[in-house]
CSV table of C-alpha atoms in Angstrom, one decimal:
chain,number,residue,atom,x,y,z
A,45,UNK,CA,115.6,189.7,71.3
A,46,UNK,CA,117.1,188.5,67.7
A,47,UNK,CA,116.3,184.7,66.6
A,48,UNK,CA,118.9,182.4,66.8
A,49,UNK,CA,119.1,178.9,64.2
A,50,UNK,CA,120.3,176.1,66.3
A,51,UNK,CA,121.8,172.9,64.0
A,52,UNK,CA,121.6,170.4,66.1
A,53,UNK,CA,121.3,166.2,66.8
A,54,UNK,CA,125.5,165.8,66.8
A,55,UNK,CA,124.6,164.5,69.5
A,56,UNK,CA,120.9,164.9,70.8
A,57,UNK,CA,122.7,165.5,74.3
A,58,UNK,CA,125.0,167.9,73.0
A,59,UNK,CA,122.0,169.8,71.7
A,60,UNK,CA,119.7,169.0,74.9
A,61,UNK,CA,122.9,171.2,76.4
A,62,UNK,CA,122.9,174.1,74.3
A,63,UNK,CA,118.8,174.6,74.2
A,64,UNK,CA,119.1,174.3,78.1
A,65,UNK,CA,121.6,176.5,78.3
A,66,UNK,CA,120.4,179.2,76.0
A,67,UNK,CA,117.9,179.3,77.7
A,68,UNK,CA,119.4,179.8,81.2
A,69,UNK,CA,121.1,182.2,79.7
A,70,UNK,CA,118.5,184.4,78.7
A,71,UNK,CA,116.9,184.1,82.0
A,72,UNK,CA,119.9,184.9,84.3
A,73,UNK,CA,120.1,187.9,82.1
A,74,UNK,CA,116.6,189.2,81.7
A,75,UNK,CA,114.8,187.5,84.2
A,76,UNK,CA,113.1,184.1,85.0
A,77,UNK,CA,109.8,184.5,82.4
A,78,UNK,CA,112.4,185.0,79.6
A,79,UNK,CA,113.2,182.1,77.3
A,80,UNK,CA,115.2,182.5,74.2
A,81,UNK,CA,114.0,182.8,70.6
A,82,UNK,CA,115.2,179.9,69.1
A,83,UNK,CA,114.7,177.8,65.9
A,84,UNK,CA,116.2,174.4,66.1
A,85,UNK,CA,117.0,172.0,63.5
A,86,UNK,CA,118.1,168.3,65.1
A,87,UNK,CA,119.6,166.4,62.4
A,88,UNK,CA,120.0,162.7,62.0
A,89,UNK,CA,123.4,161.6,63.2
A,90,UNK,CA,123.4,158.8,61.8
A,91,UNK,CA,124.3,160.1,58.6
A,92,UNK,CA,127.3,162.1,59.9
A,93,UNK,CA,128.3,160.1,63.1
A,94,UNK,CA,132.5,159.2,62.7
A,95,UNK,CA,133.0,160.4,59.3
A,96,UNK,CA,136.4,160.5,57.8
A,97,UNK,CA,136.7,160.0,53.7
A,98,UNK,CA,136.3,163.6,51.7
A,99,UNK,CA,132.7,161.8,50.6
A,100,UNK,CA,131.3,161.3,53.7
A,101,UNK,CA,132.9,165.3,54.7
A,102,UNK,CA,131.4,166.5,51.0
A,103,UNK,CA,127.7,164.6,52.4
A,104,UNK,CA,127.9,166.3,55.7
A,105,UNK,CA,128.6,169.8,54.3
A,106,UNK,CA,125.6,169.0,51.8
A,107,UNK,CA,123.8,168.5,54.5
A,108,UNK,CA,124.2,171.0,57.0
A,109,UNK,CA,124.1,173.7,54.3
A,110,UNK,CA,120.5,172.8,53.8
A,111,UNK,CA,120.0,173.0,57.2
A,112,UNK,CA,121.5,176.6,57.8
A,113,UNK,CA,119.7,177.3,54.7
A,114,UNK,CA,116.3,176.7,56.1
A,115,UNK,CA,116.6,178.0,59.2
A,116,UNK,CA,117.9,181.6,57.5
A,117,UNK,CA,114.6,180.8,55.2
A,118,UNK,CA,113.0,180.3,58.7
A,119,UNK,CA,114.1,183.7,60.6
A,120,UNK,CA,117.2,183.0,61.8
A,121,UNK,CA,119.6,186.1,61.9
A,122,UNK,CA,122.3,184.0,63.1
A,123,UNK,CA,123.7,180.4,63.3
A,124,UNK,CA,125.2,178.2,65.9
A,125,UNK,CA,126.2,174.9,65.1
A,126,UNK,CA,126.0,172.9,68.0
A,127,UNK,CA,129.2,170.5,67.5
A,128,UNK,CA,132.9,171.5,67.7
A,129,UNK,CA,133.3,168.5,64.9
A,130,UNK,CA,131.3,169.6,62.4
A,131,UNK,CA,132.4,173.4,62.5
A,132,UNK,CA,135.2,171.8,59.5
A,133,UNK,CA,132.6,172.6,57.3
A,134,UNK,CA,131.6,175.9,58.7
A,135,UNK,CA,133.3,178.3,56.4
A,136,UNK,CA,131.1,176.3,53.1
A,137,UNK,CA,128.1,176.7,55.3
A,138,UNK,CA,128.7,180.3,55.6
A,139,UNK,CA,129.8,180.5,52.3
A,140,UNK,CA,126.2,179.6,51.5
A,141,UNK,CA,124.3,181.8,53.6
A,142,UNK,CA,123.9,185.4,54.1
A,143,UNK,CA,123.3,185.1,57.9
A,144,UNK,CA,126.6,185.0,60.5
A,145,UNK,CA,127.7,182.2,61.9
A,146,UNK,CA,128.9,182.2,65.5
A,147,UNK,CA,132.3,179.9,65.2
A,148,UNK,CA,133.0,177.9,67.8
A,149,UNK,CA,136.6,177.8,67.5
A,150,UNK,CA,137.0,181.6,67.1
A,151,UNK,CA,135.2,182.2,70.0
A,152,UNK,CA,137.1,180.2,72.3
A,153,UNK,CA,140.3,181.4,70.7
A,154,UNK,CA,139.2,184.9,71.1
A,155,UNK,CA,138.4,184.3,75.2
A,156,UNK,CA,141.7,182.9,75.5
A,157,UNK,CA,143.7,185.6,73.9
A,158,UNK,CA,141.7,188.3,76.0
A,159,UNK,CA,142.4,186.0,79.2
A,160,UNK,CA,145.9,186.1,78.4
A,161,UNK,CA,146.4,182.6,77.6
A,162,UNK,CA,149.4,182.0,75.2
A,163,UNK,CA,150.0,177.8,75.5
A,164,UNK,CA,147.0,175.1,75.9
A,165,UNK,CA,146.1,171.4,75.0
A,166,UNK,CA,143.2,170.1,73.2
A,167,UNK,CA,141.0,167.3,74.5
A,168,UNK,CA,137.7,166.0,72.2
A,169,UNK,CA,136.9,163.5,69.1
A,170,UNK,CA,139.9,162.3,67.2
A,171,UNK,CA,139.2,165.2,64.3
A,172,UNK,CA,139.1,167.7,66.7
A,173,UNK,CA,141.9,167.4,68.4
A,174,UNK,CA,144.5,165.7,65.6
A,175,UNK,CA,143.3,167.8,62.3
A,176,UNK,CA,144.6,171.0,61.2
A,177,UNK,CA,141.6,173.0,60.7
A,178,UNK,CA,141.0,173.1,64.2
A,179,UNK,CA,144.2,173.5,65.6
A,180,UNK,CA,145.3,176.0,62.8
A,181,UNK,CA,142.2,177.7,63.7
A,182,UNK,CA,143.0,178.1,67.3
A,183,UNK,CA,146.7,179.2,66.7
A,184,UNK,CA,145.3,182.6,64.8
A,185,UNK,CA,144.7,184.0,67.8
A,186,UNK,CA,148.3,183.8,69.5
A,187,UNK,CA,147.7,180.2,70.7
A,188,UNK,CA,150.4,177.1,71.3
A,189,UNK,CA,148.8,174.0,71.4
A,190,UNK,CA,150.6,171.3,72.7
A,191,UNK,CA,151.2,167.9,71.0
A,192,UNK,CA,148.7,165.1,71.6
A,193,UNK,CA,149.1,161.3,72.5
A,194,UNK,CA,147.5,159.0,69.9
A,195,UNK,CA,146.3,156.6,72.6
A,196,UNK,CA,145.0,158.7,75.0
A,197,UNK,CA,142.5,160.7,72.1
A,198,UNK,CA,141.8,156.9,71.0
A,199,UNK,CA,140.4,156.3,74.5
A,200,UNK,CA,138.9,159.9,74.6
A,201,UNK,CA,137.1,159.4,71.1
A,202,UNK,CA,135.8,156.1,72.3
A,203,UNK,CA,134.2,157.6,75.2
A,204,UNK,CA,132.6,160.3,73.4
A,205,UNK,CA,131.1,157.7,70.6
A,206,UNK,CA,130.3,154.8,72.5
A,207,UNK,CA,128.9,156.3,76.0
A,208,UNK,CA,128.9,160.4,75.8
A,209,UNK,CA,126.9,160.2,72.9
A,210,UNK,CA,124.2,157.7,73.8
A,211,UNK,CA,123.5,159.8,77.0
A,212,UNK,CA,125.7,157.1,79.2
A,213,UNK,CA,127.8,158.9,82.0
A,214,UNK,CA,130.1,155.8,83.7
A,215,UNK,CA,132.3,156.1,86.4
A,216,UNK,CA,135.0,154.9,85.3
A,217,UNK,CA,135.5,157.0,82.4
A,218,UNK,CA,134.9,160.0,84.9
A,219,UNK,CA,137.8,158.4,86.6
A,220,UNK,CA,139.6,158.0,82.8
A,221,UNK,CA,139.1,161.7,82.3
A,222,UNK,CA,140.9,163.0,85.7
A,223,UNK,CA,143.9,161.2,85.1
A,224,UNK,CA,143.9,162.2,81.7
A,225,UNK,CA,143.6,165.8,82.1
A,226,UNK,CA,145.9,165.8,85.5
A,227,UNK,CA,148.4,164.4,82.7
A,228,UNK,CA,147.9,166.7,80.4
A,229,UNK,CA,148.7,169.1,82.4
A,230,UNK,CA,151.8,168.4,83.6
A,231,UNK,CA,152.8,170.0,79.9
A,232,UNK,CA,153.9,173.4,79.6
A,233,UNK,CA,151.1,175.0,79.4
A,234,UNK,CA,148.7,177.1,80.7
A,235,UNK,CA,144.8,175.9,80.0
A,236,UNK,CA,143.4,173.1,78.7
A,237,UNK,CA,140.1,173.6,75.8
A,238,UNK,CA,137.6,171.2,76.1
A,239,UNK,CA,136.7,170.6,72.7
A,240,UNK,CA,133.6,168.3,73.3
A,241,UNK,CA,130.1,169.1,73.9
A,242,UNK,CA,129.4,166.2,75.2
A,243,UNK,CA,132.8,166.1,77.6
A,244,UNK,CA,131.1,168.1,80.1
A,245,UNK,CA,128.9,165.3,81.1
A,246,UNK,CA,132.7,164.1,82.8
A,247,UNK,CA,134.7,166.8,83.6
A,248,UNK,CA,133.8,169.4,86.0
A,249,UNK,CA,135.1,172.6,83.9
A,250,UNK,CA,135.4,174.7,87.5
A,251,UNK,CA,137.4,172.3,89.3
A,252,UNK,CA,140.7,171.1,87.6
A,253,UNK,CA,144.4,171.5,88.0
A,254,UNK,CA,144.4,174.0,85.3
A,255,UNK,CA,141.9,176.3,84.5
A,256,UNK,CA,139.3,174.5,81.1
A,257,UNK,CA,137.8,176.6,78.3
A,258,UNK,CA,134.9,174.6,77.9
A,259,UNK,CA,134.7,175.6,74.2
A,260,UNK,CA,130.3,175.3,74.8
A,261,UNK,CA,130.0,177.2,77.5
A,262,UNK,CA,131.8,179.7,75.8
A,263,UNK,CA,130.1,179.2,72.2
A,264,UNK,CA,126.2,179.9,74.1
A,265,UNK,CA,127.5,182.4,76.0
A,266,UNK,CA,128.4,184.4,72.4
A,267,UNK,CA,124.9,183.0,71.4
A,268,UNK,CA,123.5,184.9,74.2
A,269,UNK,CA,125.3,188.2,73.8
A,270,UNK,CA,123.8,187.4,70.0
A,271,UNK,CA,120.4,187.1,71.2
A,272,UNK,CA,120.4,189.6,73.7
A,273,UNK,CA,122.0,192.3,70.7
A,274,UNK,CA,125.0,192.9,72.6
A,275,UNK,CA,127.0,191.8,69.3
A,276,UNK,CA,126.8,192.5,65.9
């Protein structure tokens, strides 16, 4: 199996999810004595937490760049990241490291396009789902994206900050979330992207109105294939 570096701590339950289920991975693959070779770096978030001026963005590159730097230095042949948000800086990390990294949006995009999927939304943090570099990056693979309502990712963002990401799950923003996405969907589309690790801890991904690409499950599942050297 090849090493994989794990950036993580954005938030410590969004990388509690990917270890857990890298690991899962691995074993529904190989067998249940099989764990998977990883070496994981949990940042600090309180350094990057809601950051929005270009100094605070230029900090958080500087920042994760060291990171994937010393987990190439530390055997890593390949890097996850484990936050849709901070993948704005992923091309300068990879810029700055000789090792791949295993894009998040690209491999969501790249499931959709292979599912068929021509027209979806985007639900996650308030960078995610408003700036271009996501939403740009998305459309390269033959995808619509739908406009967004300003309150409604207010109201998502404010979930994800103030409970998702202190490990709080409260009912009534599971409640919140399945009007929300029942909403959504009443677009013309055809799929919705979760674009939040931490989302999952809400929204059941199997059970919707329209089917979810839970951008994490689908970003470990390419860091298993990874692992398991059924990519290159």
């Amino acid at each position: 199996m090849r090493k994989i570096g794990l950036i993580g701590g954005m938030s410590w339950a969004s990388t509690e999810l990917y270890y857990r289920h890298l690991n899962k991975g691995v074993q529904k693959r190989l067998g249940t004595a099989c764990s998977a070779p990883i070496i994981l770096e949990s940042l600090n978030y309180c350094e990057l937490s809601r950051i929005t001026t270009p100094e605070q963005w230029a900090h958080a590159k500087d920042v994760l760049i060291a990171s994937a730097q010393r987990l190439e230095a530390a055997g890593a042949t390949a890097l996850m990241i484990a936050a849709n948000s901070m993948h704005k800086v992923a091309e300068d990390i990879a810029a700055a490291i000789s090792i791949p990294i295993l894009h998040i949006v690209d491999e969501t995009g790249e499931k959709m396009k292979a599912d068929g999927i021509k027209a979806t939304a985007v639900i996650g943090t308030r960078n995610v789902t408003t700036e271009p570099w996501f939403r740009q990056r998305l459309v390269r693979h033959g995808l619509t994206l739908a406009p967004y309502d300003t309150a409604r990712v207010d109201e998502i963002d404010r979930i994800i900050y103030e409970e998702l990401m202190l490990g709080k799950v409260n009912e009534s923003s599971r409640r919140t979330m399945k009007t929300f996405i029942t909403d959504i969907a009443k677009q013309d589309i055809q799929a919705i992207v979760l674009a939040c690790t931490e989302l999952v801890m809400l929204v059941d991904a199997d059970a919707n109105v329209l089917p979810i690409y839970d951008t994490t499950r689908i970003h470990v599942a390419a860091g298993v294939d990874w692992i398991l050297g059924e990519t290159l």
